[in-house]
Tab-separated table of C-alpha atoms in Angstrom:
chain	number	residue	atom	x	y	z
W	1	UNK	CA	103.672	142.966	21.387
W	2	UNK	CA	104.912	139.496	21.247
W	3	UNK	CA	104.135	138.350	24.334
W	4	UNK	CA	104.073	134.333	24.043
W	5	UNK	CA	104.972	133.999	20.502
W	6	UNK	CA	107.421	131.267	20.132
W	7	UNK	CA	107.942	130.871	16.692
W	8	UNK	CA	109.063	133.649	14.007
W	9	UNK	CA	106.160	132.826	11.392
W	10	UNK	CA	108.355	134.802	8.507
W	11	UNK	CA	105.518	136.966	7.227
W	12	UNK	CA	103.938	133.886	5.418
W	13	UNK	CA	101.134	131.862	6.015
W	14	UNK	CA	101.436	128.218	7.807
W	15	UNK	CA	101.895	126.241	4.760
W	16	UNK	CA	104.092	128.645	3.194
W	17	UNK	CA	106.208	128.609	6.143
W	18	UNK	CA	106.692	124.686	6.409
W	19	UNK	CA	107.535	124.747	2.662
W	20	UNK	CA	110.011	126.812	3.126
W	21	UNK	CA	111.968	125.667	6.470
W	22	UNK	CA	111.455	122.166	4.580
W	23	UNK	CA	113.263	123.304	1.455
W	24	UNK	CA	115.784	125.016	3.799
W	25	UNK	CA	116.430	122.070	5.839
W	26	UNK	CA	116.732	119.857	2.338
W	27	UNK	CA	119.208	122.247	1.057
W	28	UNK	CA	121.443	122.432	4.360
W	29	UNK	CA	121.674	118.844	4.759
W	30	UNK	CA	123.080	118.029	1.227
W	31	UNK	CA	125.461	120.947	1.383
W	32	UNK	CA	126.135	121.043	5.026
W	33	UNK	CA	126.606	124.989	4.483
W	34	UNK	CA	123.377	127.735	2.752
W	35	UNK	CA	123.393	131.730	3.290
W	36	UNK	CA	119.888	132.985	4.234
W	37	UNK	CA	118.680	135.899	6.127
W	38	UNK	CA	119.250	135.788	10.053
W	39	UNK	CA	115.520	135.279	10.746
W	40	UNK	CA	115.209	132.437	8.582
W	41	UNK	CA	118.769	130.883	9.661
W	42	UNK	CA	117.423	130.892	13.317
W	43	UNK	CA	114.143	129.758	12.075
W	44	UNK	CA	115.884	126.616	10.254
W	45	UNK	CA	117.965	126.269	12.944
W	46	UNK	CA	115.653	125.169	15.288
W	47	UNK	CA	113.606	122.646	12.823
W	48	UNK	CA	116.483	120.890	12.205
W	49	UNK	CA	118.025	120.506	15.258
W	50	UNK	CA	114.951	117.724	16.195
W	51	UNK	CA	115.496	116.148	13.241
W	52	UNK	CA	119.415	115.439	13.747
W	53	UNK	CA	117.958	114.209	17.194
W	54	UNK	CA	115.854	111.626	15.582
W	55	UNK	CA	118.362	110.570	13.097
W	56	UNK	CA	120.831	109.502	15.620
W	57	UNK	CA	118.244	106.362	15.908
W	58	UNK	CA	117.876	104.763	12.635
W	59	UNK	CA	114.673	102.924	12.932
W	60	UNK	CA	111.704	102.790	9.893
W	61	UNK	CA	109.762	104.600	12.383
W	62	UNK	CA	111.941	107.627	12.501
W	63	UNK	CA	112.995	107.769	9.333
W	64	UNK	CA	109.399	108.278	8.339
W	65	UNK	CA	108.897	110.915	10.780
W	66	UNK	CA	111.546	112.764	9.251
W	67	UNK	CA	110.535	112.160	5.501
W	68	UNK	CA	107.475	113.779	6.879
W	69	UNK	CA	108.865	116.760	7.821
W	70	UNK	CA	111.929	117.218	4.824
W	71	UNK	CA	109.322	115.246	1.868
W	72	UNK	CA	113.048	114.592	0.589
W	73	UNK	CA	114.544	111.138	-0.226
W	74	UNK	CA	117.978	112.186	-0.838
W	75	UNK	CA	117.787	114.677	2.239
W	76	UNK	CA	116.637	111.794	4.463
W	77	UNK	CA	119.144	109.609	3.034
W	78	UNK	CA	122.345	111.674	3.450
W	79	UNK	CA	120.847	112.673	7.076
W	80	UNK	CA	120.805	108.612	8.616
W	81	UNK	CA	123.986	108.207	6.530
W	82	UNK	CA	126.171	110.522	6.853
W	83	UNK	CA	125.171	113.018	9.498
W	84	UNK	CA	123.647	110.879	12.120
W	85	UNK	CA	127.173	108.825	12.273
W	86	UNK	CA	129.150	111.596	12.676
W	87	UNK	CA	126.988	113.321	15.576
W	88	UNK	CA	126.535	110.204	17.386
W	89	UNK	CA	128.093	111.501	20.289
W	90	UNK	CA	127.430	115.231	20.375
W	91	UNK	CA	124.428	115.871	22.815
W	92	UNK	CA	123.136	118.617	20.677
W	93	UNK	CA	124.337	121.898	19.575
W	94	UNK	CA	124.962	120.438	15.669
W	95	UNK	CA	124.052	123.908	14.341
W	96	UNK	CA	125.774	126.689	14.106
W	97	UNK	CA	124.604	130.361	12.712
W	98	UNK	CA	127.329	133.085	11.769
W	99	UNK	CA	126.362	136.574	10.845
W	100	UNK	CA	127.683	137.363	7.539
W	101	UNK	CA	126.781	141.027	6.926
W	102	UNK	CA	124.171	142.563	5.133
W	103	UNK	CA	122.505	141.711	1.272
W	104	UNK	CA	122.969	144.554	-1.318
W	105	UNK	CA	119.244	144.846	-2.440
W	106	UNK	CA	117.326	145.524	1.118
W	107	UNK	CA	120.267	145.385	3.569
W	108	UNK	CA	118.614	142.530	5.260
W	109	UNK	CA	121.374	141.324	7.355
W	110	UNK	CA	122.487	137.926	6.322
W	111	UNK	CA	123.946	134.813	7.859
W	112	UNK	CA	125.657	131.364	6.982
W	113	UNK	CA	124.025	128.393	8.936
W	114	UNK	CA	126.070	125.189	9.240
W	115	UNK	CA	126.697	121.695	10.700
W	116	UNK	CA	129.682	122.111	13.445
W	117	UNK	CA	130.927	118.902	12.529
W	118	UNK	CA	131.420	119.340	9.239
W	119	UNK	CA	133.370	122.562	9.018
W	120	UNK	CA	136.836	121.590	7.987
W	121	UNK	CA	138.602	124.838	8.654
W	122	UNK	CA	136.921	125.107	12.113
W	123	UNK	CA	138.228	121.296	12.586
W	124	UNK	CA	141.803	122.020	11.042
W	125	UNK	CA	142.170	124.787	13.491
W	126	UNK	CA	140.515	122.851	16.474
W	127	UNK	CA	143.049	119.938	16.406
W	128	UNK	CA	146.254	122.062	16.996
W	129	UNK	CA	146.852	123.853	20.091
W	130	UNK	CA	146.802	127.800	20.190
W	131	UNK	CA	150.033	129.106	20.558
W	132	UNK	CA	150.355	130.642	23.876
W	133	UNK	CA	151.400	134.441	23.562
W	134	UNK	CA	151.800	137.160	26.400
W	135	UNK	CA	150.732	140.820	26.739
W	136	UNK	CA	154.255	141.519	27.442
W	137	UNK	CA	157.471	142.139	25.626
W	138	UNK	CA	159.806	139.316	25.887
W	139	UNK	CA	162.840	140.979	23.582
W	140	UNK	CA	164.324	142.553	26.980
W	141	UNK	CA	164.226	138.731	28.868
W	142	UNK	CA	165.403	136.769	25.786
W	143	UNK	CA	168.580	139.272	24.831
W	144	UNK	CA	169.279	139.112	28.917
W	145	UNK	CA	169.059	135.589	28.897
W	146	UNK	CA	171.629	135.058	25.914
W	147	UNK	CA	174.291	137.510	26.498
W	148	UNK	CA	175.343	135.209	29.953
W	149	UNK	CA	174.934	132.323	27.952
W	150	UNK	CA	177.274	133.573	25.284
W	151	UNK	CA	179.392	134.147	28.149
W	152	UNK	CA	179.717	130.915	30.178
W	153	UNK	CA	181.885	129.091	27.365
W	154	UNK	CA	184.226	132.012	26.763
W	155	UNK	CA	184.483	132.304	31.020
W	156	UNK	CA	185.409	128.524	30.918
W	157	UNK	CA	188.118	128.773	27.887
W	158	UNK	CA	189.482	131.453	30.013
W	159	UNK	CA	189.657	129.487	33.502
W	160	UNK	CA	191.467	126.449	31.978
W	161	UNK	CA	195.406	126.245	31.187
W	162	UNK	CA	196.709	126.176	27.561
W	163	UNK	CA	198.129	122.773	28.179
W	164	UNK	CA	195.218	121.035	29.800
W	165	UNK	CA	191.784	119.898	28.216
W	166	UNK	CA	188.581	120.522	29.422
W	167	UNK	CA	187.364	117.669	30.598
């Protein structure tokens, strides 16, 4: 049972297990986009969702407590510069974890773990408004609605003497 077991400890040992949600959390942060199993997506997921937190102040102070946890330069770096800007006012939530299918080898079932903010095809898609569509058939409404508007002129041609304009 896992009865007040908060963290998925991966089938590794501590050290092994920081190592690797380190490394993860380096690699997500310069590409903004990795594939990893679900368990270790989730598992990432939540270490680097404190550290995006942290960012959002760039002090010495935090940027050391971050270096402590990523032991990346470049990671650290591209996290105060580029991330932490663009996050500035999103209260949390900079994560997102999509399930992707299953791996060939060991069908372990696979997902893709991003930053929300920098998805461009999410964004593309977020700025335009959906177009509104109905359950319904409208082809019976729209021919009913041009046939007396096809009408109207020929009724008016009709009502008005050869001599006289329309006006």
């Amino acid at each position: 049972m896992r009865h007040n077991k908060a963290i998925n400890h991966l089938g590794r040992k501590s050290g092994h297990r920081k190592a690797l949600l380190a490394n993860l959390a380096s690699s997500l942060i310069l590409k903004k986009r990795i594939t990893t199993t679900l368990a270790k997506a989730k598992a990432v997921q939540t270490y680097v969702e404190p550290l995006v937190t942290k960012s959002k102040e760039d002090t010495t102070h935090s940027r050391r407590i971050v270096f402590s946890y990523l032991k990346d330069k470049e990671a650290v770096t591209e996290l105060f510069r580029t991330i932490a800007p663009k996050v500035a006012t999103r209260p949390g939530g900079y994560t997102r974890v999509l399930k992707v299918g299953f791996r060939q080898g060991d069908a372990a079932e696979m997902a893709l773990i991003e930053f929300v903010d920098f998805n461009e095809a999410a964004l593309a898609t977020a700025g335009k408004p959906a177009k509104k569509t109905t359950r319904r058939s409208g082809a019976k409404k729209a021919a009913a609605a041009e046939a007396p508007a096809a009408e109207a002129p020929a009724a008016e041609a009709a009502a008005t003497p050869a001599g006289e304009s329309a006006e």
